[in-house]
Amino acid sequence: MKILVCVKQVYDSPETLVFDESTGQVTFGPHTVFRMNRYDEYALEEALRIRERLGGAVIDAISVGPARAAKTIRRAMELGADHGIHVQTGDIDSPGAFERAHLIAAAARGRGYDLVLAGVMAEDDMESQVGPLLAAVLEYGCATGVIFEEISGNGREIAVEREVEGGSRECLTLALPCVLTIQSGINTPRYPALSHVLRARSSELECIAASSLAVPPPAQSLVRILPPAQGRKGEIIEGTAVEKADKLIHILREHSLLPRQGA
Amino acid sequence: MSGRFFIIALHEGGRIQEETWELVSFARRCGAAGPVMMVLSDEGSIERLAGELAHRTGLDVVGLAGSHLREYSAEAYIRTLVPFFRDASEEEEVHIAAAHTSRGIDFVPQLSIGIDACCITAVEDVGEGSFIRSLHHGRFRAEVRADRAKVVITVLPGAFAPEDIEPGKPGRIRIVPAGDISLSTRSRGTRAPVHANMGLTRAEVIVSAGRGLGGSENIRLLTMLSSLFPKSALGATRAVCDQGWLDYSHQIGSTGNTVSPRLYLACGISGAIQHLAGMRNSGMIVAINTDPHAAIFRTAHYGIVEDLTTFIPLLVDRCLKRG
């Protein structure tokens, strides 16, 4: 069994982003730290568990991104992936889901993956697209939001449960090969083992220039970045901490939401 | 927006999903002339579903019918919709909208590849020939434009209010047999929620925690705060449950419980759309967060920028002192 796990490098905290209103660009500030997308951590962990259950499975981790993305691929190897593939985008910091999916598909095609796993979404763009786009490009089956999986039928199919609204689960069986996007909470991601860390340090990443892969032109373009919409005009309660507490208590009492204590 | 505009109505257990009526508002905001409702189901129920859509919206309805559509699967939807839309010429502008729900986001991106369309997800507003969606935890919005004639869109639930539709006379219905396609996906039905929490849905006050709580050791702060209110319960974001700080029965959001208490106290919650989906109809929302730019402050009626670990004990203390 050959498994491909798609891992994306994202910033650790959106608080370090810098918005330049004159150019409409969001850039990473000097204190931006990058790490693996949390949803992809669950996808990788699920791949590791499949390998433990089945034995003999090989796990490749792939990421599309600039030079710094190599660190996230190494992290995947420290956690237990056998092989790392870096599709290098050079100056393009964060290609869109469409380009990302086509680049992964171009790199993956012909390698005979039985199963492709990705997180249900990326924390930064929140598009939830790469997994299902990739499936369609590769002509693989696909299930999104997977919270349970079990390979069955002598490794020819996989039973999955998808989490849907209100926590119900849609149960289905897909033929392999297929793409699953993994919902958080399906497992508890492990910490790296020292042996894997040492191995990851000494192994080479396979690097592919994105420009060497044939992909279609982008399907959409960014017009501009906007500040958030002004939603409900909520009131920010100001003052010292004590004043804030007292004001809030007053508001809640006015609305009969907070009874007098001991009454 | 020129060209044809289709709205895909999703349904579950014989009921049209509520988000469908919001999609009609969305189509109107896009300036679509005569959008067409679409529904996919088996022969036994297609006429009733199509009839309901035609009566409630007054719009024309296309019903795609086949036994492979008895239960939802992405494969069944794609293999039915791709041939339907492939008939359109490459240059013809076509917009197709579905709700950004677990099903919408399951089949829509795959459909886009099958018909060489642009796919834009979680759209929450409309620009001049463009669409607007949130990114970076709701801190910014991106305005994007499609570079293909065909565009498929998922629309964020709650972003467009379902307008009072005065349908007048019902739209015309066209039932199109979609053949009987043999699928490689086998549906095995739906399992009831594992973590439904009646205590949460009945509570008048919910004290809810996000990742900003910091750790399971701070759950006691929530318990302390909730003890001020009778009929209160503890809630949490998915991230808090994933961390194991509270179990999944406390989860509020699109894949958890949906609540509308009189008071919702959001503690250390950033305000991701998946969480807002489960609590935005609360009577009063009060948010406490250290980050003044957190998206939750745009949903909250009252916001307090403070550290939970110092502010909650202070709040409880002031409350007890004042009696």
XYZ file of N, CA and C in Angstrom, chain A residues 29-259:
693
model
N 4.797 39.150 9.171
C 5.606 40.057 9.974
C 6.899 39.389 10.400
N 7.796 40.163 11.036
C 9.112 39.627 11.412
C 9.016 38.475 12.422
N 7.903 38.402 13.147
C 7.812 37.374 14.190
C 6.974 36.170 13.750
N 6.671 36.109 12.443
C 5.840 35.000 11.987
C 6.606 33.682 12.082
N 5.979 32.724 12.703
C 6.549 31.379 12.831
C 5.669 30.456 11.985
N 6.299 29.507 11.294
C 5.539 28.612 10.430
C 5.526 27.194 10.998
N 4.446 26.473 10.719
C 4.322 25.102 11.203
C 3.369 24.349 10.281
N 3.196 23.061 10.568
C 2.291 22.251 9.756
C 0.836 22.617 10.088
N 0.006 22.717 9.051
C -1.432 22.902 9.216
C -1.968 21.811 10.153
N -2.703 22.205 11.180
C -3.137 21.226 12.192
C -3.957 20.092 11.595
N -4.825 20.417 10.645
C -5.659 19.364 10.055
C -4.792 18.323 9.342
N -3.677 18.780 8.772
C -2.774 17.845 8.085
C -2.052 16.947 9.087
N -1.863 17.442 10.305
C -1.257 16.591 11.340
C -2.136 15.369 11.599
N -3.446 15.593 11.599
C -4.366 14.463 11.797
C -4.316 13.504 10.603
N -4.173 14.063 9.401
C -4.088 13.226 8.199
C -2.830 12.361 8.246
N -1.724 12.988 8.632
C -0.460 12.245 8.718
C -0.550 11.154 9.786
N -1.093 11.509 10.941
C -1.224 10.525 12.016
C -2.083 9.340 11.558
N -3.140 9.625 10.803
C -4.003 8.531 10.340
C -3.223 7.622 9.390
N -2.385 8.211 8.555
C -1.547 7.405 7.648
C -0.601 6.518 8.452
N -0.019 7.079 9.515
C 0.912 6.297 10.342
C 0.177 5.121 10.989
N -1.067 5.366 11.402
C -1.851 4.293 12.032
C -2.227 3.216 11.034
N -2.507 3.624 9.802
C -2.812 2.629 8.760
C -1.581 1.752 8.530
N -0.406 2.395 8.474
C 0.829 1.632 8.264
C 1.049 0.639 9.411
N 0.749 1.072 10.640
C 0.913 0.165 11.778
C -0.072 -0.992 11.712
N -1.279 -0.715 11.253
C -2.303 -1.771 11.165
C -1.984 -2.772 10.076
N -1.561 -2.244 8.917
C -1.397 -3.108 7.755
C 0.008 -3.697 7.645
N 0.987 -2.941 8.093
C 2.368 -3.351 7.894
C 2.742 -3.201 6.434
N 3.963 -2.782 6.197
C 4.474 -2.733 4.824
C 4.015 -1.557 3.989
N 3.177 -0.692 4.549
C 2.751 0.468 3.769
C 3.879 1.491 3.720
N 3.929 2.237 2.631
C 4.934 3.286 2.476
C 4.221 4.630 2.461
N 4.726 5.583 3.247
C 4.080 6.897 3.343
C 4.992 7.971 2.766
N 4.489 8.673 1.748
C 5.174 9.847 1.217
C 4.449 11.089 1.731
N 5.219 12.106 2.094
C 4.617 13.389 2.474
C 4.991 14.399 1.405
N 3.989 15.177 0.965
C 4.251 16.154 -0.094
C 3.787 17.529 0.354
N 4.541 18.550 -0.031
C 4.099 19.911 0.234
C 4.451 20.794 -0.951
N 3.574 21.747 -1.231
C 3.787 22.717 -2.291
C 4.066 24.042 -1.605
N 5.205 24.653 -1.923
C 5.467 25.937 -1.277
C 6.877 26.412 -1.514
N 7.205 27.603 -0.964
C 8.549 28.152 -1.119
C 9.557 27.356 -0.283
N 10.800 27.813 -0.278
C 11.894 27.064 0.370
C 11.564 26.686 1.809
N 10.909 27.611 2.546
C 10.664 27.331 3.962
C 9.752 26.128 4.195
N 8.963 25.725 3.169
C 8.044 24.594 3.329
C 8.795 23.288 3.591
N 10.106 23.256 3.223
C 10.909 22.041 3.447
C 10.871 21.626 4.916
N 10.788 22.625 5.786
C 10.798 22.329 7.209
C 9.573 21.509 7.619
N 8.449 21.820 7.018
C 7.214 21.100 7.337
C 7.274 19.667 6.791
N 7.924 19.491 5.633
C 8.078 18.139 5.088
C 9.003 17.325 6.003
N 10.075 17.963 6.454
C 10.993 17.283 7.401
C 10.242 16.905 8.679
N 9.372 17.784 9.112
C 8.579 17.504 10.312
C 7.733 16.233 10.082
N 7.146 16.125 8.891
C 6.344 14.941 8.569
C 7.215 13.688 8.635
N 8.469 13.817 8.195
C 9.384 12.667 8.230
C 9.807 12.354 9.661
N 9.977 13.395 10.466
C 10.291 13.174 11.881
C 9.160 12.426 12.571
N 7.949 12.683 12.101
C 6.796 12.011 12.696
C 6.635 10.594 12.157
N 7.317 10.282 11.048
C 7.288 8.897 10.577
C 7.066 8.688 9.093
N 6.877 9.741 8.304
C 6.749 9.553 6.855
C 8.065 9.000 6.309
N 7.967 8.122 5.291
C 9.168 7.460 4.767
C 9.948 8.349 3.808
N 9.217 9.220 3.112
C 9.826 9.934 1.997
C 9.174 11.310 1.904
N 9.953 12.331 1.564
C 9.403 13.681 1.474
C 9.548 14.257 0.079
N 8.491 14.880 -0.412
C 8.507 15.484 -1.744
C 8.170 16.970 -1.603
N 9.059 17.809 -2.125
C 8.842 19.253 -2.048
C 8.629 19.807 -3.453
N 7.410 20.269 -3.725
C 7.148 20.955 -4.986
C 7.445 22.423 -4.735
N 8.562 22.881 -5.293
C 9.076 24.207 -4.952
C 8.469 25.291 -5.834
N 7.857 26.261 -5.175
C 7.169 27.315 -5.911
C 7.995 28.590 -6.007
N 9.232 28.567 -5.527
C 10.121 29.719 -5.662
C 9.568 30.946 -4.971
N 9.343 32.008 -5.756
C 8.897 33.277 -5.181
C 7.415 33.272 -4.829
N 6.690 32.302 -5.372
C 5.246 32.296 -5.103
C 5.029 31.726 -3.712
N 4.592 32.603 -2.829
C 4.534 32.251 -1.432
C 3.440 31.239 -1.132
N 2.273 31.505 -1.645
C 1.149 30.648 -1.305
C 0.211 30.514 -2.495
N 0.480 29.517 -3.367
C -0.412 29.343 -4.515
C -1.811 28.957 -4.043
N -2.801 29.237 -4.859
C -4.185 28.921 -4.505
C -4.454 27.428 -4.541
N -5.636 27.052 -4.072
C -6.010 25.643 -3.975
C -5.969 24.954 -5.348
N -6.408 25.664 -6.370
C -6.460 25.087 -7.715
C -5.059 24.724 -8.205
N -4.112 25.673 -8.073
C -2.734 25.415 -8.502
C -2.114 24.320 -7.642
N -2.359 24.422 -6.341
C -1.803 23.464 -5.391
C -2.242 22.030 -5.747
N -3.541 21.878 -5.997
C -4.084 20.549 -6.307
C -3.508 20.022 -7.619
N -3.418 20.895 -8.626
C -2.864 20.447 -9.910
C -1.377 20.102 -9.789
N -0.642 20.858 -8.984
C 0.792 20.563 -8.805
C 0.976 19.228 -8.081
N 0.169 18.994 -7.044
C 0.281 17.717 -6.326
C -0.092 16.568 -7.263
N -1.159 16.771 -8.044
C -1.597 15.724 -8.976
C -0.495 15.410 -9.982
N 0.148 16.457 -10.509
C 1.202 16.257 -11.511
C 2.380 15.495 -10.901
N 2.689 15.808 -9.644
C 3.802 15.125 -8.985
C 3.439 13.694 -8.597
N 2.158 13.468 -8.292
C 1.728 12.161 -7.778
C 1.417 11.159 -8.891
N 1.070 11.689 -10.042
C 0.606 10.819 -11.125
C 1.695 9.817 -11.497
N 1.275 8.566 -11.692
C 2.219 7.536 -12.107
C 2.965 6.892 -10.956
N 2.755 7.365 -9.741
C 3.467 6.782 -8.601
C 2.645 5.697 -7.912
N 1.429 5.489 -8.380
C 0.636 4.364 -7.897
C 0.167 4.467 -6.458
N -0.226 5.663 -6.037
C -0.749 5.794 -4.675
C -2.114 5.119 -4.560
N -2.280 4.349 -3.483
C -3.564 3.700 -3.235
C -4.491 4.623 -2.440
N -3.853 5.483 -1.661
C -4.624 6.334 -0.768
C -3.911 7.674 -0.650
N -4.689 8.762 -0.761
C -4.137 10.098 -0.566
C -4.909 10.740 0.581
N -4.182 11.232 1.567
C -4.824 11.872 2.713
C -4.408 13.343 2.785
N -5.353 14.176 3.182
C -5.064 15.600 3.413
C -5.955 16.055 4.545
N -5.617 17.184 5.151
C -6.487 17.758 6.171
C -7.775 18.248 5.531
N -8.820 18.391 6.339
C -10.120 18.795 5.805
C -10.070 20.215 5.244
N -9.162 21.041 5.770
C -8.973 22.384 5.235
C -7.620 22.902 5.713
N -7.195 24.031 5.116
C -6.014 24.709 5.628
C -6.491 25.806 6.557
N -5.746 26.005 7.639
C -6.177 27.000 8.616
C -6.115 28.417 8.057
N -5.219 28.681 7.095
C -5.071 30.057 6.607
C -6.132 30.431 5.565
N -6.253 29.644 4.475
C -7.193 30.008 3.413
C -8.608 29.491 3.674
N -8.743 28.432 4.447
C -10.040 27.860 4.807
C -10.910 27.564 3.575
N -10.282 27.051 2.497
C -11.035 26.808 1.268
C -11.632 25.405 1.207
N -11.042 24.453 1.898
C -11.504 23.046 1.884
C -11.550 22.471 0.477
N -10.590 22.876 -0.351
C -10.679 22.472 -1.760
C -9.620 21.481 -2.222
N -8.407 21.551 -1.672
C -7.300 20.813 -2.291
C -7.620 19.317 -2.417
N -8.128 18.711 -1.345
C -8.430 17.273 -1.380
C -9.387 16.895 -2.501
N -10.607 17.456 -2.493
C -11.552 17.079 -3.554
C -11.110 17.500 -4.959
N -10.401 18.631 -5.100
C -9.897 19.008 -6.430
C -8.889 17.964 -6.917
N -7.987 17.594 -6.016
C -6.951 16.620 -6.352
C -7.584 15.289 -6.778
N -8.606 14.874 -6.034
C -9.296 13.625 -6.375
C -9.857 13.694 -7.788
N -10.493 14.821 -8.105
C -11.113 14.938 -9.428
C -10.054 14.958 -10.526
N -8.933 15.629 -10.277
C -7.871 15.692 -11.293
C -7.278 14.300 -11.509
N -7.076 13.557 -10.423
C -6.494 12.213 -10.532
C -7.527 11.159 -10.935
N -8.806 11.590 -10.962
C -9.923 10.664 -11.211
C -9.974 9.570 -10.152
N -9.744 9.959 -8.913
C -9.895 9.083 -7.761
C -11.244 9.386 -7.109
N -11.779 8.428 -6.353
C -12.931 8.711 -5.508
C -12.511 9.616 -4.371
N -13.497 10.158 -3.672
C -13.155 11.113 -2.625
C -14.227 11.161 -1.536
N -13.787 11.277 -0.300
C -14.702 11.584 0.798
C -14.049 12.667 1.642
N -14.841 13.659 2.051
C -14.308 14.782 2.833
C -14.814 14.705 4.274
N -14.076 15.346 5.165
C -14.500 15.415 6.570
C -14.531 14.054 7.238
N -13.535 13.213 6.954
C -13.553 11.825 7.435
C -13.132 11.764 8.910
N -13.938 11.082 9.714
C -13.713 10.994 11.147
C -13.455 9.539 11.574
N -13.591 8.617 10.611
C -13.297 7.197 10.862
C -12.982 6.541 9.528
N -11.971 5.661 9.506
C -11.702 4.904 8.266
C -11.236 3.508 8.617
N -11.535 2.569 7.752
C -11.076 1.198 7.939
C -10.924 0.558 6.562
N -9.710 0.135 6.267
C -9.470 -0.500 4.967
C -10.033 -1.914 5.014
N -10.778 -2.280 3.974
C -11.448 -3.583 3.977
C -11.321 -4.199 2.590
N -12.005 -5.319 2.401
C -12.034 -5.971 1.086
C -10.652 -6.299 0.568
N -9.814 -6.868 1.422
C -8.439 -7.210 1.028
C -7.674 -6.025 0.457
N -7.887 -4.881 1.071
C -7.139 -3.705 0.636
C -7.639 -3.089 -0.650
N -8.827 -3.476 -1.081
C -9.354 -2.897 -2.317
C -10.328 -1.751 -2.045
N -10.831 -1.685 -0.825
C -11.779 -0.604 -0.521
C -11.588 -0.091 0.894
N -12.257 1.026 1.169
C -12.114 1.646 2.475
C -13.492 2.121 2.952
N -13.835 1.709 4.176
C -15.094 2.154 4.785
C -14.792 3.425 5.558
N -15.591 4.458 5.319
C -15.339 5.719 6.019
C -16.631 6.267 6.632
N -16.448 7.123 7.633
C -17.562 7.904 8.165
C -17.188 9.363 8.026
N -18.089 10.125 7.417
C -17.880 11.570 7.247
C -18.690 12.293 8.295
N -18.085 13.283 8.908
C -18.843 14.045 9.889
C -19.625 15.142 9.171
N -20.916 15.202 9.425
C -21.759 16.214 8.779
C -22.410 17.083 9.849
N -23.294 17.986 9.438
C -23.864 18.968 10.362
C -24.486 18.286 11.585
N -24.280 18.918 12.726
C -24.880 18.412 13.953
C -24.211 17.160 14.488
N -23.086 16.747 13.881
C -22.357 15.599 14.393
C -22.853 14.253 13.896
N -23.839 14.237 12.983
C -24.227 12.968 12.358
C -23.079 12.480 11.484
N -23.125 11.198 11.164
C -22.059 10.648 10.339
C -22.635 9.925 9.131
N -22.138 10.304 7.958
C -22.503 9.580 6.740
C -21.518 8.444 6.557
N -22.051 7.241 6.404
C -21.197 6.067 6.282
C -21.154 5.646 4.817
N -19.959 5.457 4.282
C -19.863 4.991 2.907
C -18.604 4.162 2.702
N -18.630 3.393 1.650
C -17.476 2.579 1.298
C -16.998 3.008 -0.078
N -15.709 3.335 -0.165
C -15.121 3.790 -1.427
C -14.150 2.750 -1.946
N -14.049 2.676 -3.265
C -13.030 1.815 -3.863
C -11.688 2.545 -3.797
N -10.621 1.803 -3.591
C -9.283 2.391 -3.673
C -8.835 2.358 -5.136
N -8.045 3.289 -5.617
C -7.480 4.414 -4.863
C -8.504 5.509 -4.634
N -8.300 6.260 -3.567
C -9.181 7.395 -3.303
C -8.449 8.447 -2.477
N -9.095 9.601 -2.369
C -8.579 10.713 -1.564
C -9.527 10.908 -0.381
N -8.977 11.013 0.813
C -9.796 11.342 1.984
C -9.289 12.655 2.573
N -10.213 13.552 2.913
C -9.786 14.695 3.733
C -10.210 14.396 5.162
N -9.259 14.610 6.072
C -9.393 14.124 7.446
C -9.830 15.258 8.373
N -10.864 14.961 9.143
C -11.389 15.916 10.126
C -10.543 15.831 11.397
N -10.403 16.950 12.083
C -9.657 16.930 13.338
C -10.407 16.086 14.356
N -9.687 15.486 15.285
C -10.319 14.676 16.320
C -10.426 13.201 15.953
N -10.051 12.833 14.725
C -10.118 11.419 14.319
C -9.112 10.595 15.134
N -8.054 11.239 15.594
C -6.992 10.556 16.344
C -6.294 11.597 17.221
N -5.289 11.171 17.931
C -4.457 12.122 18.671
C -3.059 12.058 18.071
N -2.649 13.111 17.360
C -1.327 13.065 16.717
C -0.210 12.844 17.742
N 0.768 12.029 17.337
C 1.868 11.668 18.233
C 2.978 12.719 18.205
N 3.926 12.552 19.089
C 5.156 13.348 19.050
C 6.194 12.538 18.276
N 7.192 13.215 17.726
C 8.193 12.478 16.945
C 9.032 11.545 17.823
N 9.373 10.387 17.291
C 10.295 9.481 17.986
C 11.719 9.868 17.610
N 12.638 9.719 18.547
C 14.024 10.139 18.315
C 14.615 9.458 17.079
N 14.309 8.166 16.909
C 14.877 7.445 15.761
C 14.418 8.073 14.448
N 13.161 8.487 14.399
C 12.662 9.130 13.188
C 13.286 10.503 12.982
N 13.496 11.221 14.080
C 14.099 12.550 13.979
C 15.494 12.432 13.380
N 16.255 11.452 13.865
C 17.623 11.266 13.369
C 17.614 10.854 11.899
N 16.686 9.974 11.550
C 16.607 9.514 10.162
C 16.213 10.673 9.242
N 15.232 11.470 9.705
C 14.755 12.590 8.886
C 15.878 13.586 8.630
N 16.729 13.748 9.633
C 17.818 14.705 9.508
C 18.781 14.299 8.401
N 18.972 13.005 8.248
C 19.974 12.550 7.284
C 19.391 12.231 5.907
N 18.072 12.222 5.776
C 17.547 11.832 4.456
C 17.268 13.052 3.583
N 17.373 12.826 2.301
C 17.195 13.889 1.315
C 15.721 14.048 0.985
N 15.314 15.292 0.751
C 13.969 15.514 0.220
C 14.037 15.429 -1.298
N 12.979 14.930 -1.877
C 12.896 14.954 -3.334
C 12.319 16.313 -3.737
N 13.075 17.068 -4.491
C 12.626 18.412 -4.858
C 12.208 18.463 -6.318
N 11.053 19.027 -6.579
C 10.545 19.183 -7.937
C 10.210 20.658 -8.125
N 10.716 21.270 -9.183
C 10.373 22.675 -9.439
C 8.949 22.734 -9.966
N 8.125 23.572 -9.330
C 6.731 23.693 -9.780
C 6.688 24.077 -11.257
N 7.665 24.895 -11.678
C 7.683 25.369 -13.073
C 7.920 24.231 -14.060
N 8.421 23.070 -13.568
C 8.681 21.955 -14.489
C 7.440 21.082 -14.676
N 6.379 21.355 -13.909
C 5.165 20.544 -13.993
C 4.130 21.267 -14.861
N 3.445 20.498 -15.710
C 2.442 21.095 -16.591
C 1.114 21.195 -15.849
N 0.702 22.412 -15.618
C -0.589 22.612 -14.955
C -1.374 23.686 -15.703
N -2.713 23.633 -15.635
C -3.526 24.634 -16.338
C -3.384 26.022 -15.719
N -3.702 27.069 -16.468
C -3.629 28.427 -15.912
C -4.607 28.580 -14.749
N -4.302 29.503 -13.824
C -5.171 29.683 -12.653
C -6.627 29.906 -13.037
N -7.541 29.416 -12.197
C -8.967 29.535 -12.488
C -9.569 30.789 -11.893
N -8.822 31.439 -10.979
C -9.349 32.666 -10.375
C -8.200 33.594 -10.044
N -8.517 34.869 -9.890
C -7.475 35.807 -9.479
C -7.962 36.653 -8.316
N -7.002 37.076 -7.529
C -7.284 37.897 -6.362
C -7.429 39.342 -6.807
N -8.577 39.947 -6.516
C -8.766 41.353 -6.845
C -8.067 42.198 -5.783
N -8.365 41.919 -4.535
C -7.716 42.634 -3.432
C -8.050 41.968 -2.102
N -7.271 42.340 -1.111
C -7.548 41.910 0.261
C -8.279 43.045 0.962
N -9.296 42.699 1.699
C -10.102 43.704 2.391
C -10.016 43.469 3.888
N -10.153 44.554 4.666
C -10.285 44.326 6.110
C -11.604 43.593 6.358
N -11.798 43.044 7.542
C -13.023 42.302 7.792
C -14.252 43.198 7.682
N -15.364 42.570 7.333
C -16.613 43.316 7.231
C -17.002 43.804 8.619
N -17.559 44.993 8.691
C -18.096 45.435 9.972
C -19.390 44.675 10.198
N -19.346 43.775 11.127
C -20.547 43.003 11.413
C -21.444 43.813 12.326
N -22.069 43.131 13.237
C -22.893 43.784 14.232
C -22.041 44.829 14.951
N -22.582 46.015 15.186
C -21.829 47.030 15.913
C -21.856 46.690 17.392
N -20.986 45.804 17.791
C -20.924 45.433 19.193
C -20.204 46.511 19.974
N -20.389 46.501 21.269
C -19.739 47.493 22.098
C -18.550 46.869 22.802
N -17.387 47.499 22.660
C -16.220 47.045 23.414
C -16.261 47.768 24.758
N -16.308 46.999 25.809
C -16.390 47.588 27.149
C -14.991 48.029 27.563
N -14.857 49.326 27.840
C -13.535 49.900 28.150
C -13.386 50.152 29.654
N -12.180 50.486 30.040
C -11.923 50.837 31.427
C -10.877 49.939 32.049
N -10.703 50.056 33.359
C -9.804 49.133 34.053
C -10.504 47.777 34.124
N -9.757 46.761 34.496
C -10.344 45.426 34.569
C -11.545 45.418 35.516
N -11.427 46.099 36.638
C -12.529 46.126 37.603
C -13.740 46.841 37.002
N -13.472 47.961 36.315
C -14.580 48.693 35.675
C -15.271 47.839 34.615
N -14.470 47.119 33.871
C -15.054 46.247 32.838
C -15.953 45.195 33.476
N -15.452 44.595 34.551
C -16.230 43.563 35.236
C -17.539 44.147 35.750
N -17.456 45.324 36.375
C -18.661 45.942 36.936
C -19.659 46.322 35.847
N -19.127 46.867 34.731
C -20.020 47.234 33.623
C -20.723 45.999 33.069
N -19.965 44.912 32.920
C -20.572 43.695 32.382
C -21.651 43.172 33.329
N -21.360 43.179 34.622
C -22.349 42.718 35.605
C -23.615 43.576 35.505
N -23.411 44.886 35.370
C -24.543 45.803 35.247
C -25.386 45.471 34.003
N -24.715 45.266 32.888
C -25.429 44.958 31.633
C -26.221 43.654 31.766
N -25.570 42.642 32.344
C -26.233 41.333 32.462
C -27.438 41.430 33.409
N -27.300 42.219 34.463
C -28.415 42.378 35.411
C -29.567 43.121 34.735
N -29.221 44.171 33.973
C -30.258 44.937 33.257
C -31.097 44.051 32.357
N -30.447 43.040 31.800
C -31.148 42.120 30.900
C -31.676 40.893 31.636
N -31.666 40.955 32.942
C -32.146 39.836 33.779
C -31.439 38.531 33.435
N -30.169 38.629 33.126
C -29.420 37.417 32.770
C -28.587 36.910 33.940
N -28.381 37.781 34.913
C -27.511 37.408 36.028
C -28.250 37.667 37.341
N -28.654 36.623 38.045
C -29.375 36.836 39.297
C -28.430 37.357 40.382
